Tab-separated table of C-alpha atoms in Angstrom:
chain	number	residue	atom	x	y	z
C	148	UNK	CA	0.000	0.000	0.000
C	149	UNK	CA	1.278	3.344	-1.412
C	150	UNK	CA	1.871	5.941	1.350
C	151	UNK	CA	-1.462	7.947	-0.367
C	152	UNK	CA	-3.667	5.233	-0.253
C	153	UNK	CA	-3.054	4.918	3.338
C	154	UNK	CA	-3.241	8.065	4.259
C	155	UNK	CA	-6.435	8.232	2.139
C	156	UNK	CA	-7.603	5.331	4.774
C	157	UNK	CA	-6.173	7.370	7.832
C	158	UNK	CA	-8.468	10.305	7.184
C	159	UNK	CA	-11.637	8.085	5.987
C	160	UNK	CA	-11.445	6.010	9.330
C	161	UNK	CA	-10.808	9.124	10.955
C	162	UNK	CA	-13.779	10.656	9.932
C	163	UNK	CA	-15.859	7.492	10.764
C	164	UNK	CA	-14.998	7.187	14.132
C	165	UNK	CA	-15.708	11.177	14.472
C	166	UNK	CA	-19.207	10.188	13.223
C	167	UNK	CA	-19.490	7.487	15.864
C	168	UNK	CA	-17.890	9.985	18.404
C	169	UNK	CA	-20.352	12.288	18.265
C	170	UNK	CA	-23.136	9.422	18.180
C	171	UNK	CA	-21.602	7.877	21.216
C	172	UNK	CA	-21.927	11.721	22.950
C	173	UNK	CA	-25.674	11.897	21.634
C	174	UNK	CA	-26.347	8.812	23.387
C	175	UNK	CA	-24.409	10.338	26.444
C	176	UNK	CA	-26.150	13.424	26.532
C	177	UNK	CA	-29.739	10.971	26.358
C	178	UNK	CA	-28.584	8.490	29.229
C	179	UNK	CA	-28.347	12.041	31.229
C	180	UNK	CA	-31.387	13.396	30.563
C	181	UNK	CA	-32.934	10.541	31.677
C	182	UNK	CA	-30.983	9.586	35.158
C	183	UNK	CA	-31.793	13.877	35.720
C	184	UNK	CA	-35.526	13.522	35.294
C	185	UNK	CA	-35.802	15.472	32.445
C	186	UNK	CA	-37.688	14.338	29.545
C	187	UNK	CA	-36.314	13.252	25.894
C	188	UNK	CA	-38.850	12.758	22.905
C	189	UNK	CA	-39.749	13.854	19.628
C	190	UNK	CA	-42.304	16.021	20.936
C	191	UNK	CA	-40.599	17.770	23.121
C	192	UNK	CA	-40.128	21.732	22.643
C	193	UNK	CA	-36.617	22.178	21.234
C	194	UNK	CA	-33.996	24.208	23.838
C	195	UNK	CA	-33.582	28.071	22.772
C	196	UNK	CA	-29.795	28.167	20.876
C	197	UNK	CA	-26.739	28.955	23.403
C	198	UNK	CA	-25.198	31.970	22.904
C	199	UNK	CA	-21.323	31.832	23.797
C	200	UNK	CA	-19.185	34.914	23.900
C	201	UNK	CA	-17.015	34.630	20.648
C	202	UNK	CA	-13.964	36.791	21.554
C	203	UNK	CA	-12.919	39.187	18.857
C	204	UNK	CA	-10.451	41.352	21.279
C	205	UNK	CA	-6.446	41.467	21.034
C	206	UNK	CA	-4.659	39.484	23.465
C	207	UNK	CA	-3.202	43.104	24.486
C	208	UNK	CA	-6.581	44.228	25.401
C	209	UNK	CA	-7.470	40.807	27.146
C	210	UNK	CA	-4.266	41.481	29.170
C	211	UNK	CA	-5.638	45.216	30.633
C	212	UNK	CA	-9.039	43.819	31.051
C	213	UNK	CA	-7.230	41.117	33.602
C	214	UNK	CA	-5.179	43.589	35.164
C	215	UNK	CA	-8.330	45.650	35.361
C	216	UNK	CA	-10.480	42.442	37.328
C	217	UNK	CA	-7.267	41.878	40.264
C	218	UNK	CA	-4.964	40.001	37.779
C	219	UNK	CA	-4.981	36.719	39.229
C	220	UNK	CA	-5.166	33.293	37.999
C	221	UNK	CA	-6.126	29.653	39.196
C	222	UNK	CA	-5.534	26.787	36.852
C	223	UNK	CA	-5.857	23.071	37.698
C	224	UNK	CA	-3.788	21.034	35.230
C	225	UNK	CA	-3.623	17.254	34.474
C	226	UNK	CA	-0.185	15.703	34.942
C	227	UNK	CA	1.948	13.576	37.071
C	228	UNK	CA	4.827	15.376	38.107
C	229	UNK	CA	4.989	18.235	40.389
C	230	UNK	CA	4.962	22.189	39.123
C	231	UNK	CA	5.168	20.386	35.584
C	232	UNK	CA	3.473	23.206	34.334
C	233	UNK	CA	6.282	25.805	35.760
C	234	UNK	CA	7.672	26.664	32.661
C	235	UNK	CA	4.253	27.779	31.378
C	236	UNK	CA	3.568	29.732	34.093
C	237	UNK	CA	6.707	31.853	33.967
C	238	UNK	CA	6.018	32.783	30.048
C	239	UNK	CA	2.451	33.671	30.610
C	240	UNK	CA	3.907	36.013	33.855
C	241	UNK	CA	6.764	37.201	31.076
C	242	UNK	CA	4.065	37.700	27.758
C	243	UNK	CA	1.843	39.363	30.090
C	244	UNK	CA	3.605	41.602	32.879
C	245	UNK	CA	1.481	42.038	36.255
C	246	UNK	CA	-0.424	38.677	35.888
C	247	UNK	CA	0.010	36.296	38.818
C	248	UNK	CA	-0.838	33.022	37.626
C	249	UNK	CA	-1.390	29.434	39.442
C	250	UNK	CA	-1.352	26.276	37.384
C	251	UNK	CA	-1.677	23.213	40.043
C	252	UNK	CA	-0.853	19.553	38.167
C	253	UNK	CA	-2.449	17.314	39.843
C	254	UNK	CA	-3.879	13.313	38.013
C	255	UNK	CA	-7.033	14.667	36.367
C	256	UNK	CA	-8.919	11.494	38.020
C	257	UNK	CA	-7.930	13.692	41.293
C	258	UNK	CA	-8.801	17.081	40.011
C	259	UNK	CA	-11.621	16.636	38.475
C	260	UNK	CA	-13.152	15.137	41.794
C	261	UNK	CA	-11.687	17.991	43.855
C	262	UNK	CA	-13.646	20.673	41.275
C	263	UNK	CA	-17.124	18.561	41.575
C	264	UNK	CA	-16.714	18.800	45.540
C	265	UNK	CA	-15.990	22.353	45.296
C	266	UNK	CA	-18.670	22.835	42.956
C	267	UNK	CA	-21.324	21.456	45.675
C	268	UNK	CA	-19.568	23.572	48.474
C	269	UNK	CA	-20.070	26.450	46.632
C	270	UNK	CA	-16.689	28.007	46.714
C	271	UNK	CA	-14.655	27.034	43.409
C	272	UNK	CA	-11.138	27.173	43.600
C	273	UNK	CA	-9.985	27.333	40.248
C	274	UNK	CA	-10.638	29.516	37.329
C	275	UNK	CA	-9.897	27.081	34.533
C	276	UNK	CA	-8.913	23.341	34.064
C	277	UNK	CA	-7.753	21.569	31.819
C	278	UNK	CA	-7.487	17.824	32.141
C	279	UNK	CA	-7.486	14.238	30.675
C	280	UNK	CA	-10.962	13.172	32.119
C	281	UNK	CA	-12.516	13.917	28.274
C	282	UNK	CA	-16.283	12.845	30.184
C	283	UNK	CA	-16.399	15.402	32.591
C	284	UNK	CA	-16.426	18.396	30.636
C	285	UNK	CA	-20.035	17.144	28.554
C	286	UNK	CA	-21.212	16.706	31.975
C	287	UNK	CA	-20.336	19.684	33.327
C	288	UNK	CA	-21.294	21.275	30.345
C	289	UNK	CA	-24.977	19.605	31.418
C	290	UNK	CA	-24.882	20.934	34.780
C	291	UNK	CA	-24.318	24.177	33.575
C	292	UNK	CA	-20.971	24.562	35.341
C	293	UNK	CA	-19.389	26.043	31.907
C	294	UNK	CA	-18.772	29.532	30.717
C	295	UNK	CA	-20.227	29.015	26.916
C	296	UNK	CA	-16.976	31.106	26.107
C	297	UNK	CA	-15.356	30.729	22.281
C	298	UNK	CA	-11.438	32.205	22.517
C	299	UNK	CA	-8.990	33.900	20.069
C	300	UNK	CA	-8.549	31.028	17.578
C	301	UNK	CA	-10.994	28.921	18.265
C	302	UNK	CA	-12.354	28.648	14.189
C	303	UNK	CA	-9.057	27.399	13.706
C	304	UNK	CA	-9.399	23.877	16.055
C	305	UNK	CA	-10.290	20.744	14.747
C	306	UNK	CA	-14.314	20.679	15.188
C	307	UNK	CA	-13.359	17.435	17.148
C	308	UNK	CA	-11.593	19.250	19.722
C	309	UNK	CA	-13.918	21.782	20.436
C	310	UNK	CA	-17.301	21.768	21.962
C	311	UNK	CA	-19.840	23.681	19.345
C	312	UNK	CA	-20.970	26.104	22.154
C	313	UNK	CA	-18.163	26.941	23.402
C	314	UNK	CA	-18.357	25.158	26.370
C	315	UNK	CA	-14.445	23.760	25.871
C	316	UNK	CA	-11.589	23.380	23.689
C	317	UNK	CA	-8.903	21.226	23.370
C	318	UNK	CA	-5.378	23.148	24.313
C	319	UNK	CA	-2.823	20.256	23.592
C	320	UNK	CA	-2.323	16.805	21.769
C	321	UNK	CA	-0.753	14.633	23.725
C	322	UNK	CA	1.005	11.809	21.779
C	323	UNK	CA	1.412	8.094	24.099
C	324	UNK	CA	4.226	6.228	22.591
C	325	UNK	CA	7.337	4.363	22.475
C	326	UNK	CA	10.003	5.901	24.731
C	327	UNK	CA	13.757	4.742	24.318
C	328	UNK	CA	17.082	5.595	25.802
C	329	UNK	CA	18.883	5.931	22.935
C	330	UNK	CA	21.824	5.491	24.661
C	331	UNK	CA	20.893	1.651	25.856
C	332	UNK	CA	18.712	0.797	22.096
C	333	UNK	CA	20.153	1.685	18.897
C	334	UNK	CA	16.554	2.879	17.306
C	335	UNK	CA	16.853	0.419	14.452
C	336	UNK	CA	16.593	-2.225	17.069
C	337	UNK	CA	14.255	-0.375	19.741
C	338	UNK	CA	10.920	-2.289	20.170
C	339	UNK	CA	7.891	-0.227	18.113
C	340	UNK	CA	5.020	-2.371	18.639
C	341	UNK	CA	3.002	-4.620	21.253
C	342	UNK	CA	4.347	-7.787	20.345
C	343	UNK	CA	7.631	-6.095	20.541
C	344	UNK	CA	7.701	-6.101	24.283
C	345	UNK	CA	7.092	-9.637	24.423
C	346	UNK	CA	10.731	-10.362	23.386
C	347	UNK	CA	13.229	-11.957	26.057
C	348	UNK	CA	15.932	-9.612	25.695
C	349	UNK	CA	13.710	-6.938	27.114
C	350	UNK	CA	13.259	-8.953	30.072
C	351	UNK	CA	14.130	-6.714	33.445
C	352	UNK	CA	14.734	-3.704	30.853
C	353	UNK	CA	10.807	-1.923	29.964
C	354	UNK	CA	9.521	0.195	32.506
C	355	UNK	CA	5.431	0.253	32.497
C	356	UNK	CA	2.665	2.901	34.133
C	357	UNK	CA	0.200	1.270	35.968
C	358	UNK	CA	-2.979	0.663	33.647
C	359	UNK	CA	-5.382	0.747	36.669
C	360	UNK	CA	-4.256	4.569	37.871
C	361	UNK	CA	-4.501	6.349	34.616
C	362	UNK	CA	-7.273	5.977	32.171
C	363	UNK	CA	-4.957	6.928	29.266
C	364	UNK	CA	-2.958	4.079	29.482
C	365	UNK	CA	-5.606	1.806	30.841
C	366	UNK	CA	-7.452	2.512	27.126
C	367	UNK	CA	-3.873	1.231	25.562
C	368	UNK	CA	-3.758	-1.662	27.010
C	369	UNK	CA	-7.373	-2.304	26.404
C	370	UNK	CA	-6.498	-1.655	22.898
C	371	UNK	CA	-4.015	-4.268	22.468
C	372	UNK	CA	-5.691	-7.080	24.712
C	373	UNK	CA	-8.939	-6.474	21.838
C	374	UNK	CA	-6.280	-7.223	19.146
C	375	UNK	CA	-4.124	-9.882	21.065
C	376	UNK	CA	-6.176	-11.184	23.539
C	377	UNK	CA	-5.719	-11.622	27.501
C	378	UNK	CA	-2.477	-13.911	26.808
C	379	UNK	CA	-0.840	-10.401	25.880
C	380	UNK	CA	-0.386	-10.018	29.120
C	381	UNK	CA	0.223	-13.440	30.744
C	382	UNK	CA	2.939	-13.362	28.600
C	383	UNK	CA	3.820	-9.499	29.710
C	384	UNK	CA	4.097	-10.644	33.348
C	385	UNK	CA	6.693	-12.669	32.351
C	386	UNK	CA	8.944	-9.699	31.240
C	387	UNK	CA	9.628	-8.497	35.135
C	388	UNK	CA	8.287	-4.796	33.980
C	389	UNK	CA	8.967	-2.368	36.804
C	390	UNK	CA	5.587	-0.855	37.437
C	391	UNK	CA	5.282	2.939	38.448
C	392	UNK	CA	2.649	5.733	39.032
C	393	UNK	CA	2.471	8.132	36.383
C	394	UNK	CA	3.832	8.719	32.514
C	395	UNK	CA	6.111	11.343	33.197
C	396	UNK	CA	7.908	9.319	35.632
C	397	UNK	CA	8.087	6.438	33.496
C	398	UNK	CA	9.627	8.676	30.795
C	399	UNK	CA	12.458	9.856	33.126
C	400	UNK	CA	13.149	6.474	34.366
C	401	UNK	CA	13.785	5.513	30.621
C	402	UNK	CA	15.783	8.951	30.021
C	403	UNK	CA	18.034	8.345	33.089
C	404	UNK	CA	18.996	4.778	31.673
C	405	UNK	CA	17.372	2.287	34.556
C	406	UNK	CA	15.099	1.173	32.388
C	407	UNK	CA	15.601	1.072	28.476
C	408	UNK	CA	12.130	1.455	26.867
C	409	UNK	CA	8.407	2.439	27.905
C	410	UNK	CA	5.470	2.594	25.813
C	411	UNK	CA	2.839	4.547	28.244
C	412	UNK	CA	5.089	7.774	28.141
C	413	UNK	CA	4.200	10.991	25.932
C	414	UNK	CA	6.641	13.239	24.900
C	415	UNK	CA	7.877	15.672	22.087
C	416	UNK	CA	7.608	14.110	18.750
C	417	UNK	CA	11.049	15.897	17.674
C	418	UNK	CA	13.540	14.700	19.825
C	419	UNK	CA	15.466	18.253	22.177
C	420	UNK	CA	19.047	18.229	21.709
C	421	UNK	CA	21.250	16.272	23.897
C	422	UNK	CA	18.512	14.377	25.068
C	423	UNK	CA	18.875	10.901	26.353
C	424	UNK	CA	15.242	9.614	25.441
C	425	UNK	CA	13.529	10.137	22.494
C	426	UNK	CA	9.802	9.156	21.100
C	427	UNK	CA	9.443	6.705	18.142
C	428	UNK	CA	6.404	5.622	16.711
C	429	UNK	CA	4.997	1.991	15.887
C	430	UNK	CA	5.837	0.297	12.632
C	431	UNK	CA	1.948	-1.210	12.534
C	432	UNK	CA	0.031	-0.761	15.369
C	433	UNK	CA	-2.289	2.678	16.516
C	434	UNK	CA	-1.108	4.382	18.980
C	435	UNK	CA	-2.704	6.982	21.659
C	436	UNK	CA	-3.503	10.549	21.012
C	437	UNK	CA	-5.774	12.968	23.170
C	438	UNK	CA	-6.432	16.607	23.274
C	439	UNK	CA	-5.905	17.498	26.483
C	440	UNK	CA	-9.406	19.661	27.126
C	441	UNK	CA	-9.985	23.136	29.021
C	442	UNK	CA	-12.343	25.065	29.766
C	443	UNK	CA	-13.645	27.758	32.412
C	444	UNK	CA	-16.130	27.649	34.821
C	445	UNK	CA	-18.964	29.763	35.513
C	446	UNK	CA	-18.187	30.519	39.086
C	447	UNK	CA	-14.415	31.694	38.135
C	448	UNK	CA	-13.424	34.317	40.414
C	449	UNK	CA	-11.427	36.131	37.851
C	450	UNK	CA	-13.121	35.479	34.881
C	451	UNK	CA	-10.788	37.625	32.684
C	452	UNK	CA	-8.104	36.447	33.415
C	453	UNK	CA	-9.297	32.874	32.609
C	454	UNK	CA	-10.403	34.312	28.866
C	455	UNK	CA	-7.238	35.516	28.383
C	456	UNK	CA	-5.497	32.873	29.144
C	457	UNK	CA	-7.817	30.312	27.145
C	458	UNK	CA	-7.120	32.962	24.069
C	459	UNK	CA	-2.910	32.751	24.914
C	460	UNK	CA	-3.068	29.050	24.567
C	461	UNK	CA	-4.950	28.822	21.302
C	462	UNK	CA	-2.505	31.591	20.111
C	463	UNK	CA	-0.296	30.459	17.541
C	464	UNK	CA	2.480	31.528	19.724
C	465	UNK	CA	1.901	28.817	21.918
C	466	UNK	CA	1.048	25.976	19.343
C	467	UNK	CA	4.421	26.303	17.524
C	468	UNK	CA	7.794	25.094	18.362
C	469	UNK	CA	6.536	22.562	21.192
C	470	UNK	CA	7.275	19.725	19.316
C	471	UNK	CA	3.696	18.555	19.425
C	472	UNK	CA	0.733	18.287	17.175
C	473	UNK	CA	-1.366	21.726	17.238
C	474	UNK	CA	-4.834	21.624	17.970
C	475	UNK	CA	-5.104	24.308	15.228
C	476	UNK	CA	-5.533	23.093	11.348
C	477	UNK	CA	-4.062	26.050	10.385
C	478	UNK	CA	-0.770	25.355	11.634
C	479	UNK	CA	2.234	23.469	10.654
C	480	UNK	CA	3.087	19.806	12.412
C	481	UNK	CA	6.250	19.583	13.885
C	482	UNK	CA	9.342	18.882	11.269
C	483	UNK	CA	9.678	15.615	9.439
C	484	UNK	CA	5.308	14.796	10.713
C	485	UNK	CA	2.368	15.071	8.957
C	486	UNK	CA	-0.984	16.184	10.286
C	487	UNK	CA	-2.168	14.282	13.310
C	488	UNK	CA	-5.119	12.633	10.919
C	489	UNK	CA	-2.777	11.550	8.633
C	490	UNK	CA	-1.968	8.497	11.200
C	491	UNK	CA	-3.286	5.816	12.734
C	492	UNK	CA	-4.498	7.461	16.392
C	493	UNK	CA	-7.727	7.977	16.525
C	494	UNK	CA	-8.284	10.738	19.503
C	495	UNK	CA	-12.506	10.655	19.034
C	496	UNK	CA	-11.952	6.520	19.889
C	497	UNK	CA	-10.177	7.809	23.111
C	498	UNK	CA	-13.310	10.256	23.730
C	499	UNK	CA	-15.940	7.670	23.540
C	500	UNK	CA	-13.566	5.242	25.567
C	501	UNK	CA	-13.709	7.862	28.070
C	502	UNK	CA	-18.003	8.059	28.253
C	503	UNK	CA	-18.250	4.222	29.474
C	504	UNK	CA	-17.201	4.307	33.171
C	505	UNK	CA	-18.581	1.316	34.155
C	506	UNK	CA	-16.160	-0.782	31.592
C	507	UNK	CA	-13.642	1.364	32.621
C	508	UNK	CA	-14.075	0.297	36.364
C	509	UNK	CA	-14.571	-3.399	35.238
C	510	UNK	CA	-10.986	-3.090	33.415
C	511	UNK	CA	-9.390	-1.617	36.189
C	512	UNK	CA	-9.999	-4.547	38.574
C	513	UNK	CA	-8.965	-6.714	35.644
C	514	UNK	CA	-5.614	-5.280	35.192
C	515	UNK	CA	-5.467	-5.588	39.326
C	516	UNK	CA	-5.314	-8.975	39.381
C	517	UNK	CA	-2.851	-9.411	36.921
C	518	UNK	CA	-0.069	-6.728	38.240
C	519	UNK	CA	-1.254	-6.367	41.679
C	520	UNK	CA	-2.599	-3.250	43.674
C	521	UNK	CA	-0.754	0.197	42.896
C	522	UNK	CA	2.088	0.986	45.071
C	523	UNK	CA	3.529	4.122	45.395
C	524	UNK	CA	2.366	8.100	46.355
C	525	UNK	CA	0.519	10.306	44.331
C	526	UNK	CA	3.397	11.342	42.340
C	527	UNK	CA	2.562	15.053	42.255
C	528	UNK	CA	2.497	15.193	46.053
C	529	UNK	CA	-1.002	17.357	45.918
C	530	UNK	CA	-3.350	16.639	48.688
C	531	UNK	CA	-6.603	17.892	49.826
C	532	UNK	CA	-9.618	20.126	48.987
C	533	UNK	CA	-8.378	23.395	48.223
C	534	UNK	CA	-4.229	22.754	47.244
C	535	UNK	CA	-3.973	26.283	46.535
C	536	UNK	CA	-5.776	27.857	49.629
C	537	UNK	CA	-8.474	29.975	48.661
């Protein structure tokens, strides 16, 4: 198959599962109406149109219109490493003098509870959040919890990634891949796909992110036990993986060279100079993107500041020279890649993975028994209701 044919097939299947995606959220938005009360039929009278805020503004005037409203910011952000989001922080302080901005990383499967407690209590903590916990946003998006709000740039995002009200919008695509030490695995040797792993002389030598503490990973492995069966992983077991609580830290154990390869680590697709790990792609099987989704809430305290920074990250600024896909289809992939459509990662699949908790659950308990309970801290060291102190 020609390298046009295929990606000919990439985009078709693409756009199939996008039509299933957004059947899968129809039936979503149906099983909620029902467990509410409220009533779903033909005859029913149809909902007035929402009316989001479409920005048109500069991001100069979005800046005095936060300095204006206090010039603060709260942001809870998905992740597994602590003040991972640092370096962010400092250029939105640096592109936007006076701001004083927040970004706690926290696992999204801990945020995202910590916002729906504060939601009931009445006193919201943070402004914005942006997680990996794709369900939660069409559900708080049903509560009413969301500020219908449309940012600089938001025309630009894959319809995919973006609510059609405005509710949220994706901010980053996250690529979950193979992660070598190039130092330990010449890449011509490096193992690309599932079956890869399975090799003795990887034996002691792959370091793996528990399945059953992070959703993102738990919907890889359920992708290649549908394609290889449960004896994948009877024969996994057999590898002596070191098991460990979050991506991030699996990456680093592969860059400092304890373990030599990882497949439930993202990272840059274009490798940073003089840097001991480096992301590789599988020869044949699909591999794991998500858009990383934000959004701001309705009971922000500094709801300027929130729009301006929802406008920043959209800004082209910000989706260049990352090394990652942009959310934006106006924009240029990283050097040497294609368009993220162009491959086969199907980020609507992860979406409607995502909407079916209960099989989630069941999976969890399945992976359990196979690799034992999770050991370790939470791996950002965040605890309690309000982390920031409001």
């Amino acid at each position: 198959m020609d390298a046009l044919t295929q990606t000919k097939l990439s985009r078709r299947h693409f756009i199939q599962l996008t039509l299933a995606g957004s059947l899968a959220l129809q039936a979503s938005s149906h099983a909620f109406a029902q467990a509410t009360g409220s009533r779903v039929s033909e005859e029913a009278p149809l909902l007035p149109p929402l009316t989001p805020e479409v920005e048109t503004r500069t991001l100069d005037k979005l800046h005095k219109a936060a300095l204006a409203q206090g010039a603060d910011l709260i942001v809870y952000a998905g992740g597994d490493l602590p003040n991972a989001q640092a370096a962010v922080e400092q250029a939105f302080k640096t592109r936007f003098p006076g701001m004083n901005i927040r970004i706690l990383v926290d696992l999204s499967k801990y945020h995202d509870a910590r916002i729906d407690n504060q939601l009931a209590r009445g006193k919201l903590e943070c402004d914005v959040a942006h997680l990996q916990t794709l369900h939660d946003y069409d559900r708080w998006k049903a509560e009413g919890h969301l500020l219908l709000y449309k940012p600089l740039g938001w025309e630009h995002v894959y319809p995919d990634f973006r609510d059609p009200d405005g509710a949220y919008v994706a901010v980053n695509v996250f690529c979950f891949s193979n992660i070598i030490n190039t130092g330990l695995i010449p890449e011509a040797e490096a193992p690309r796909d599932a079956l890869d792993y399975l090799d003795p002389k990887w034996k002691e030598r792959i370091v793996l992110t528990y399945p059953h503490d992070d959703d993102a990973v738990l919907y890889q492995f359920d992708r290649i036990i549908s394609e290889r069966g449960w004896g994948y992983m009877d024969q996994l077991m057999t590898q002596d993986v070191q098991w460990i609580r979050g991506t991030v830290p699996a990456r680093l154990v592969v860059a400092k060279g304890d373990k030599a390869a990882t497949f439930t680590a993202s990272g840059p697709l274009t490798t940073p100079p003089g840097s001991p790990s480096k992301l590789i792609l599988p020869k044949n099987d699909s591999f794991l993107t998500w858009p990383q989704t934000g959004a701001i809430f309705k009971a922000a305290r500094h709801p300027a500041a929130a729009k301006l920074y929802m406008s920043w990250l959209l800004s082209k600024e910000m989706q260049e020279g990352r090394g990652l896909w942009p959310v934006r289809r106006d924009m240029s992939s990283p050097e040497g890649f294609g368009p993220v459509i162009n491959y086969p990662t199907y980020p609507v699949r992860f979406r409607a993975f995502m909407q079916d908790r209960a099989r989630i659950e069941r999976l969890k308990f399945q992976m359990e028994h196979y690799i034992g309970a999770i050991q370790g801290q939470n791996p950002t060291q965040v605890h309690g209701l309000y982390p920031v102190g409001r």
